[in-house]
Amino acid sequence: MIRELGFPSRRALAGINLSNLTLVGVIRQARFIGIRRAVGAGRLDIALETVKNSLKVAAVGGLLGLGASFVLQKPLSSIIGQPCWVNLGGAALGAGALVLVAFIAASYSAWRAASAQPVVMVRVRPCASCPPWART
């Protein structure tokens, strides 16, 4: 248990990373989101799509990490000279925490995308600087 002291900080860092990634995705798709809102998509539709995309990214990352841990289990055991194994209970707990962190991280970006005015979002040019709707 003491060895897992860094567990919350790693989850928080992953959440911040995922939140930034989702917000950048929303900024890059601002024009598309604005057009969807202009033709009738509701705020809930935009928010659900943003959260769904974030959960997809988190699921792919989680599956890649779990797969890498299974693949690297034996080589790591031989390198450190101690047996290593993947605890399935810990993997399930990690997957649950991953879904929770991904949902919380995506909620801010989803709220920003859903509450923006469609006219402002259609005028946004994708560039390195932050668009006007993201500043308010």
Backbone as JSON Lines, residues from 0, in Angstrom:
{"i":0,"aa":"M","n":[0.81,-1.18,0.0],"ca":[0.0,0.0,0.0],"c":[0.87,1.26,0.0]}
{"i":1,"aa":"I","n":[1.96,1.23,0.72],"ca":[2.83,2.4,0.79],"c":[3.49,2.65,-0.56]}
{"i":2,"aa":"R","n":[3.75,1.59,-1.32],"ca":[4.37,1.75,-2.63],"c":[3.46,2.51,-3.59]}
{"i":3,"aa":"E","n":[2.17,2.49,-3.34],"ca":[1.21,3.15,-4.23],"c":[0.87,4.56,-3.75]}
{"i":4,"aa":"L","n":[1.78,5.21,-3.05],"ca":[1.54,6.55,-2.54],"c":[1.36,7.55,-3.68]}
{"i":5,"aa":"G","n":[1.99,7.31,-4.8],"ca":[1.89,8.23,-5.93],"c":[0.65,8.03,-6.78]}
{"i":6,"aa":"F","n":[-0.21,7.08,-6.42],"ca":[-1.4,6.76,-7.21],"c":[-2.3,7.97,-7.46]}
{"i":7,"aa":"P","n":[-2.7,8.74,-6.43],"ca":[-3.59,9.88,-6.71],"c":[-2.93,10.95,-7.57]}
{"i":8,"aa":"S","n":[-1.66,11.21,-7.38],"ca":[-1.01,12.25,-8.17],"c":[-0.89,11.84,-9.63]}
{"i":9,"aa":"R","n":[-0.69,10.54,-9.89],"ca":[-0.64,10.09,-11.29],"c":[-2.0,10.23,-11.94]}
{"i":10,"aa":"R","n":[-3.07,9.93,-11.22],"ca":[-4.42,10.08,-11.77],"c":[-4.74,11.55,-12.02]}
{"i":11,"aa":"A","n":[-4.32,12.41,-11.1],"ca":[-4.56,13.84,-11.29],"c":[-3.81,14.36,-12.51]}
{"i":12,"aa":"L","n":[-2.57,13.93,-12.67],"ca":[-1.8,14.35,-13.83],"c":[-2.43,13.83,-15.12]}
{"i":13,"aa":"A","n":[-2.91,12.61,-15.11],"ca":[-3.59,12.07,-16.28],"c":[-4.86,12.85,-16.58]}
{"i":14,"aa":"G","n":[-5.58,13.25,-15.55],"ca":[-6.79,14.04,-15.73],"c":[-6.51,15.4,-16.33]}
{"i":15,"aa":"I","n":[-5.46,16.06,-15.85],"ca":[-5.08,17.36,-16.41],"c":[-4.67,17.21,-17.86]}
{"i":16,"aa":"N","n":[-3.9,16.18,-18.15],"ca":[-3.47,15.92,-19.52],"c":[-4.67,15.67,-20.44]}
{"i":17,"aa":"L","n":[-5.58,14.84,-19.99],"ca":[-6.76,14.53,-20.79],"c":[-7.66,15.75,-20.96]}
{"i":18,"aa":"S","n":[-7.77,16.56,-19.92],"ca":[-8.57,17.78,-20.02],"c":[-7.98,18.73,-21.05]}
{"i":19,"aa":"N","n":[-6.67,18.9,-21.03],"ca":[-6.02,19.75,-22.03],"c":[-6.2,19.2,-23.43]}
{"i":20,"aa":"L","n":[-6.05,17.91,-23.58],"ca":[-6.22,17.28,-24.89],"c":[-7.64,17.46,-25.41]}
{"i":21,"aa":"T","n":[-8.62,17.31,-24.55],"ca":[-10.01,17.49,-24.94],"c":[-10.29,18.94,-25.29]}
{"i":22,"aa":"L","n":[-9.75,19.88,-24.52],"ca":[-9.98,21.3,-24.8],"c":[-9.34,21.7,-26.12]}
{"i":23,"aa":"V","n":[-8.16,21.19,-26.42],"ca":[-7.53,21.46,-27.71],"c":[-8.38,20.89,-28.84]}
{"i":24,"aa":"G","n":[-8.93,19.7,-28.64],"ca":[-9.81,19.11,-29.65],"c":[-11.05,19.95,-29.89]}
{"i":25,"aa":"V","n":[-11.62,20.51,-28.82],"ca":[-12.79,21.38,-28.96],"c":[-12.4,22.66,-29.71]}
{"i":26,"aa":"I","n":[-11.25,23.23,-29.39],"ca":[-10.81,24.45,-30.07],"c":[-10.57,24.18,-31.55]}
{"i":27,"aa":"R","n":[-9.97,23.04,-31.87],"ca":[-9.72,22.72,-33.28],"c":[-11.01,22.45,-34.04]}
{"i":28,"aa":"Q","n":[-12.04,21.97,-33.37],"ca":[-13.31,21.67,-34.03],"c":[-14.35,22.75,-33.78]}
{"i":29,"aa":"A","n":[-13.92,23.94,-33.42],"ca":[-14.85,25.01,-33.08],"c":[-15.8,25.32,-34.23]}
{"i":30,"aa":"R","n":[-15.29,25.42,-35.42],"ca":[-16.13,25.74,-36.57],"c":[-17.17,24.64,-36.81]}
{"i":31,"aa":"F","n":[-16.74,23.39,-36.74],"ca":[-17.66,22.26,-36.92],"c":[-18.74,22.25,-35.84]}
{"i":32,"aa":"I","n":[-18.34,22.5,-34.6],"ca":[-19.31,22.54,-33.51],"c":[-20.28,23.7,-33.71]}
{"i":33,"aa":"G","n":[-19.78,24.85,-34.15],"ca":[-20.64,26.0,-34.41],"c":[-21.65,25.72,-35.51]}
{"i":34,"aa":"I","n":[-21.23,25.04,-36.56],"ca":[-22.15,24.69,-37.65],"c":[-23.2,23.71,-37.15]}
{"i":35,"aa":"R","n":[-22.78,22.73,-36.37],"ca":[-23.75,21.77,-35.82],"c":[-24.77,22.47,-34.94]}
{"i":36,"aa":"R","n":[-24.3,23.41,-34.12],"ca":[-25.23,24.16,-33.26],"c":[-26.17,25.01,-34.1]}
{"i":37,"aa":"A","n":[-25.65,25.6,-35.19],"ca":[-26.47,26.48,-36.03],"c":[-27.57,25.71,-36.76]}
{"i":38,"aa":"V","n":[-27.32,24.46,-37.12],"ca":[-28.33,23.69,-37.85],"c":[-29.24,22.9,-36.91]}
{"i":39,"aa":"G","n":[-29.1,23.09,-35.61],"ca":[-30.08,22.51,-34.72],"c":[-29.59,21.55,-33.65]}
{"i":40,"aa":"A","n":[-28.32,21.26,-33.59],"ca":[-27.83,20.37,-32.53],"c":[-27.93,21.09,-31.19]}
{"i":41,"aa":"G","n":[-28.41,20.41,-30.2],"ca":[-28.57,21.0,-28.88],"c":[-27.29,20.98,-28.07]}
{"i":42,"aa":"R","n":[-27.33,21.67,-26.96],"ca":[-26.16,21.7,-26.08],"c":[-25.81,20.32,-25.55]}
{"i":43,"aa":"L","n":[-26.84,19.55,-25.25],"ca":[-26.6,18.2,-24.74],"c":[-25.93,17.33,-25.8]}
{"i":44,"aa":"D","n":[-26.32,17.48,-27.06],"ca":[-25.69,16.71,-28.14],"c":[-24.2,17.01,-28.24]}
{"i":45,"aa":"I","n":[-23.86,18.28,-28.19],"ca":[-22.46,18.7,-28.28],"c":[-21.68,18.2,-27.06]}
{"i":46,"aa":"A","n":[-22.26,18.36,-25.88],"ca":[-21.58,17.92,-24.66],"c":[-21.37,16.41,-24.65]}
{"i":47,"aa":"L","n":[-22.39,15.65,-25.05],"ca":[-22.25,14.19,-25.08],"c":[-21.2,13.74,-26.09]}
{"i":48,"aa":"E","n":[-21.14,14.41,-27.23],"ca":[-20.13,14.04,-28.22],"c":[-18.72,14.31,-27.69]}
{"i":49,"aa":"T","n":[-18.55,15.44,-27.01],"ca":[-17.24,15.77,-26.45],"c":[-16.83,14.76,-25.38]}
{"i":50,"aa":"V","n":[-17.74,14.42,-24.49],"ca":[-17.43,13.44,-23.44],"c":[-17.17,12.08,-24.05]}
{"i":51,"aa":"K","n":[-17.95,11.7,-25.06],"ca":[-17.76,10.41,-25.72],"c":[-16.37,10.32,-26.37]}
{"i":52,"aa":"N","n":[-15.94,11.39,-27.03],"ca":[-14.61,11.39,-27.64],"c":[-13.52,11.28,-26.58]}
{"i":53,"aa":"S","n":[-13.7,11.95,-25.47],"ca":[-12.71,11.87,-24.39],"c":[-12.65,10.47,-23.79]}
{"i":54,"aa":"L","n":[-13.8,9.84,-23.61],"ca":[-13.82,8.48,-23.09],"c":[-13.17,7.5,-24.06]}
{"i":55,"aa":"K","n":[-13.33,7.75,-25.36],"ca":[-12.66,6.89,-26.36],"c":[-11.15,7.0,-26.23]}
{"i":56,"aa":"V","n":[-10.65,8.23,-26.11],"ca":[-9.2,8.43,-25.96],"c":[-8.7,7.74,-24.68]}
{"i":57,"aa":"A","n":[-9.44,7.88,-23.6],"ca":[-9.04,7.26,-22.33],"c":[-9.08,5.74,-22.43]}
{"i":58,"aa":"A","n":[-10.08,5.2,-23.11],"ca":[-10.18,3.74,-23.25],"c":[-9.03,3.18,-24.07]}
{"i":59,"aa":"V","n":[-8.69,3.87,-25.15],"ca":[-7.56,3.4,-25.97],"c":[-6.26,3.46,-25.17]}
{"i":60,"aa":"G","n":[-6.06,4.56,-24.43],"ca":[-4.87,4.67,-23.59],"c":[-4.82,3.61,-22.51]}
{"i":61,"aa":"G","n":[-5.95,3.34,-21.88],"ca":[-6.01,2.32,-20.84],"c":[-5.74,0.93,-21.39]}
{"i":62,"aa":"L","n":[-6.32,0.62,-22.54],"ca":[-6.09,-0.7,-23.16],"c":[-4.64,-0.86,-23.6]}
{"i":63,"aa":"L","n":[-4.05,0.21,-24.15],"ca":[-2.63,0.14,-24.53],"c":[-1.75,-0.06,-23.29]}
{"i":64,"aa":"G","n":[-2.05,0.64,-22.21],"ca":[-1.28,0.47,-20.98],"c":[-1.41,-0.91,-20.39]}
{"i":65,"aa":"L","n":[-2.63,-1.44,-20.39],"ca":[-2.85,-2.79,-19.86],"c":[-2.16,-3.83,-20.74]}
{"i":66,"aa":"G","n":[-2.26,-3.65,-22.04],"ca":[-1.58,-4.57,-22.96],"c":[-0.07,-4.53,-22.8]}
{"i":67,"aa":"A","n":[0.47,-3.32,-22.63],"ca":[1.91,-3.19,-22.43],"c":[2.34,-3.84,-21.12]}
{"i":68,"aa":"S","n":[1.52,-3.73,-20.09],"ca":[1.9,-4.36,-18.82],"c":[1.9,-5.88,-18.92]}
{"i":69,"aa":"F","n":[0.96,-6.45,-19.69],"ca":[0.97,-7.9,-19.89],"c":[2.16,-8.34,-20.72]}
{"i":70,"aa":"V","n":[2.49,-7.57,-21.76],"ca":[3.6,-7.92,-22.65],"c":[4.93,-7.77,-21.94]}
{"i":71,"aa":"L","n":[5.09,-6.72,-21.15],"ca":[6.38,-6.45,-20.5],"c":[6.55,-7.13,-19.15]}
{"i":72,"aa":"Q","n":[5.58,-7.91,-18.75],"ca":[5.61,-8.58,-17.45],"c":[6.82,-9.51,-17.31]}
{"i":73,"aa":"K","n":[7.03,-10.4,-18.26],"ca":[8.15,-11.35,-18.16],"c":[9.51,-10.69,-18.35]}
{"i":74,"aa":"P","n":[9.69,-9.83,-19.38],"ca":[11.0,-9.18,-19.5],"c":[11.36,-8.34,-18.27]}
{"i":75,"aa":"L","n":[10.39,-7.67,-17.7],"ca":[10.66,-6.87,-16.51],"c":[11.03,-7.75,-15.32]}
{"i":76,"aa":"S","n":[10.38,-8.9,-15.21],"ca":[10.72,-9.84,-14.13],"c":[12.16,-10.3,-14.24]}
{"i":77,"aa":"S","n":[12.6,-10.58,-15.46],"ca":[13.98,-11.05,-15.63],"c":[14.98,-9.93,-15.41]}
{"i":78,"aa":"I","n":[14.62,-8.7,-15.72],"ca":[15.55,-7.58,-15.54],"c":[15.74,-7.25,-14.06]}
{"i":79,"aa":"I","n":[14.65,-7.19,-13.31],"ca":[14.77,-6.8,-11.9],"c":[15.03,-7.99,-10.98]}
{"i":80,"aa":"G","n":[14.87,-9.19,-11.49],"ca":[15.17,-10.38,-10.7],"c":[14.1,-10.76,-9.7]}
{"i":81,"aa":"Q","n":[12.93,-10.2,-9.81],"ca":[11.81,-10.53,-8.93],"c":[10.59,-10.81,-9.79]}
{"i":82,"aa":"P","n":[9.71,-11.66,-9.31],"ca":[8.51,-11.94,-10.11],"c":[7.57,-10.73,-10.17]}
{"i":83,"aa":"C","n":[7.05,-10.47,-11.34],"ca":[6.07,-9.4,-11.55],"c":[4.81,-10.01,-12.13]}
{"i":84,"aa":"W","n":[3.69,-9.5,-11.76],"ca":[2.43,-9.97,-12.34],"c":[1.44,-8.81,-12.35]}
{"i":85,"aa":"V","n":[0.45,-8.96,-13.19],"ca":[-0.61,-7.96,-13.28],"c":[-1.74,-8.4,-12.37]}
{"i":86,"aa":"N","n":[-2.07,-7.58,-11.42],"ca":[-3.17,-7.86,-10.51],"c":[-4.47,-7.45,-11.2]}
{"i":87,"aa":"L","n":[-5.35,-8.4,-11.47],"ca":[-6.58,-8.11,-12.19],"c":[-7.51,-7.21,-11.39]}
{"i":88,"aa":"G","n":[-7.51,-7.34,-10.08],"ca":[-8.31,-6.44,-9.24],"c":[-7.82,-5.01,-9.35]}
{"i":89,"aa":"G","n":[-6.5,-4.86,-9.34],"ca":[-5.92,-3.53,-9.51],"c":[-6.19,-2.96,-10.89]}
{"i":90,"aa":"A","n":[-6.16,-3.84,-11.89],"ca":[-6.46,-3.39,-13.25],"c":[-7.91,-2.93,-13.37]}
{"i":91,"aa":"A","n":[-8.82,-3.64,-12.71],"ca":[-10.23,-3.24,-12.73],"c":[-10.43,-1.92,-11.99]}
{"i":92,"aa":"L","n":[-9.75,-1.76,-10.86],"ca":[-9.82,-0.51,-10.11],"c":[-9.25,0.64,-10.94]}
{"i":93,"aa":"G","n":[-8.14,0.38,-11.61],"ca":[-7.55,1.4,-12.47],"c":[-8.45,1.78,-13.63]}
{"i":94,"aa":"A","n":[-9.15,0.79,-14.2],"ca":[-10.07,1.08,-15.3],"c":[-11.24,1.93,-14.81]}
{"i":95,"aa":"G","n":[-11.74,1.63,-13.63],"ca":[-12.82,2.44,-13.07],"c":[-12.37,3.87,-12.79]}
{"i":96,"aa":"A","n":[-11.17,4.0,-12.23],"ca":[-10.63,5.33,-11.96],"c":[-10.38,6.08,-13.27]}
{"i":97,"aa":"L","n":[-9.95,5.36,-14.3],"ca":[-9.71,5.97,-15.6],"c":[-10.99,6.55,-16.19]}
{"i":98,"aa":"V","n":[-12.08,5.8,-16.1],"ca":[-13.36,6.28,-16.62],"c":[-13.82,7.51,-15.83]}
{"i":99,"aa":"L","n":[-13.67,7.47,-14.52],"ca":[-14.08,8.6,-13.69],"c":[-13.25,9.85,-14.0]}
{"i":100,"aa":"V","n":[-11.94,9.69,-14.08],"ca":[-11.05,10.81,-14.38],"c":[-11.34,11.36,-15.77]}
{"i":101,"aa":"A","n":[-11.57,10.48,-16.74],"ca":[-11.86,10.92,-18.11],"c":[-13.17,11.71,-18.16]}
{"i":102,"aa":"F","n":[-14.17,11.25,-17.42],"ca":[-15.45,11.96,-17.41],"c":[-15.31,13.34,-16.78]}
{"i":103,"aa":"I","n":[-14.61,13.4,-15.66],"ca":[-14.42,14.69,-14.98],"c":[-13.59,15.63,-15.85]}
{"i":104,"aa":"A","n":[-12.55,15.11,-16.47],"ca":[-11.69,15.94,-17.31],"c":[-12.43,16.46,-18.54]}
{"i":105,"aa":"A","n":[-13.32,15.66,-19.1],"ca":[-14.03,16.07,-20.3],"c":[-15.2,16.99,-20.0]}
{"i":106,"aa":"S","n":[-15.66,17.01,-18.77],"ca":[-16.83,17.8,-18.42],"c":[-16.61,19.29,-18.66]}
{"i":107,"aa":"Y","n":[-15.44,19.8,-18.32],"ca":[-15.16,21.23,-18.52],"c":[-15.18,21.58,-20.0]}
{"i":108,"aa":"S","n":[-14.48,20.8,-20.81],"ca":[-14.45,21.07,-22.25],"c":[-15.83,20.93,-22.87]}
{"i":109,"aa":"A","n":[-16.59,19.95,-22.42],"ca":[-17.94,19.75,-22.94],"c":[-18.83,20.93,-22.58]}
{"i":110,"aa":"W","n":[-18.68,21.43,-21.37],"ca":[-19.47,22.59,-20.95],"c":[-19.11,23.82,-21.78]}
{"i":111,"aa":"R","n":[-17.8,24.02,-22.02],"ca":[-17.37,25.17,-22.83],"c":[-17.89,25.07,-24.25]}
{"i":112,"aa":"A","n":[-17.82,23.89,-24.83],"ca":[-18.28,23.71,-26.21],"c":[-19.79,23.87,-26.3]}
{"i":113,"aa":"A","n":[-20.51,23.39,-25.33],"ca":[-21.97,23.43,-25.38],"c":[-22.52,24.82,-25.09]}
{"i":114,"aa":"S","n":[-21.81,25.61,-24.31],"ca":[-22.34,26.92,-23.93],"c":[-21.89,28.05,-24.85]}
{"i":115,"aa":"A","n":[-21.03,27.77,-25.82],"ca":[-20.56,28.81,-26.73],"c":[-21.64,29.16,-27.75]}
{"i":116,"aa":"Q","n":[-21.61,30.41,-28.18],"ca":[-22.56,30.87,-29.19],"c":[-22.15,30.34,-30.56]}
{"i":117,"aa":"P","n":[-23.09,29.8,-31.34],"ca":[-22.75,29.23,-32.65],"c":[-22.13,30.25,-33.61]}
{"i":118,"aa":"V","n":[-22.62,31.48,-33.6],"ca":[-22.1,32.5,-34.52],"c":[-20.64,32.79,-34.23]}
{"i":119,"aa":"V","n":[-20.29,32.86,-32.97],"ca":[-18.9,33.12,-32.58],"c":[-18.02,31.95,-32.98]}
{"i":120,"aa":"M","n":[-18.5,30.74,-32.79],"ca":[-17.69,29.56,-33.08],"c":[-17.46,29.38,-34.58]}
{"i":121,"aa":"V","n":[-18.43,29.77,-35.41],"ca":[-18.26,29.64,-36.86],"c":[-17.2,30.62,-37.35]}
{"i":122,"aa":"R","n":[-17.1,31.79,-36.71],"ca":[-16.11,32.79,-37.12],"c":[-14.7,32.48,-36.66]}
{"i":123,"aa":"V","n":[-14.54,31.56,-35.74],"ca":[-13.23,31.25,-35.18],"c":[-12.34,30.62,-36.24]}
{"i":124,"aa":"R","n":[-11.13,31.14,-36.35],"ca":[-10.14,30.54,-37.23],"c":[-9.22,29.67,-36.38]}
{"i":125,"aa":"P","n":[-8.99,28.43,-36.81],"ca":[-8.08,27.59,-36.01],"c":[-6.65,28.13,-36.08]}
{"i":126,"aa":"C","n":[-6.14,28.57,-34.96],"ca":[-4.79,29.1,-34.9],"c":[-4.2,28.76,-33.53]}
{"i":127,"aa":"A","n":[-2.97,29.18,-33.32],"ca":[-2.29,28.86,-32.07],"c":[-2.87,29.63,-30.89]}
{"i":128,"aa":"S","n":[-3.38,30.84,-31.15],"ca":[-3.93,31.62,-30.04],"c":[-5.33,31.13,-29.68]}
{"i":129,"aa":"C","n":[-5.74,31.46,-28.51],"ca":[-7.04,31.01,-28.01],"c":[-8.16,31.8,-28.69]}
{"i":130,"aa":"P","n":[-9.19,31.14,-29.2],"ca":[-10.29,31.85,-29.85],"c":[-11.11,32.65,-28.83]}
{"i":131,"aa":"P","n":[-11.87,33.64,-29.3],"ca":[-12.6,34.5,-28.37],"c":[-13.57,33.75,-27.47]}
{"i":132,"aa":"W","n":[-14.25,32.73,-27.97],"ca":[-15.23,32.04,-27.14],"c":[-14.58,31.27,-26.01]}
{"i":133,"aa":"A","n":[-13.3,30.91,-26.15],"ca":[-12.63,30.15,-25.1],"c":[-12.15,31.06,-23.97]}
{"i":134,"aa":"R","n":[-12.06,32.37,-24.24],"ca":[-11.58,33.3,-23.23],"c":[-12.67,33.73,-22.26]}
{"i":135,"aa":"T","n":[-13.91,33.62,-22.65],"ca":[-14.99,34.12,-21.8],"c":[-15.47,33.07,-20.84]}
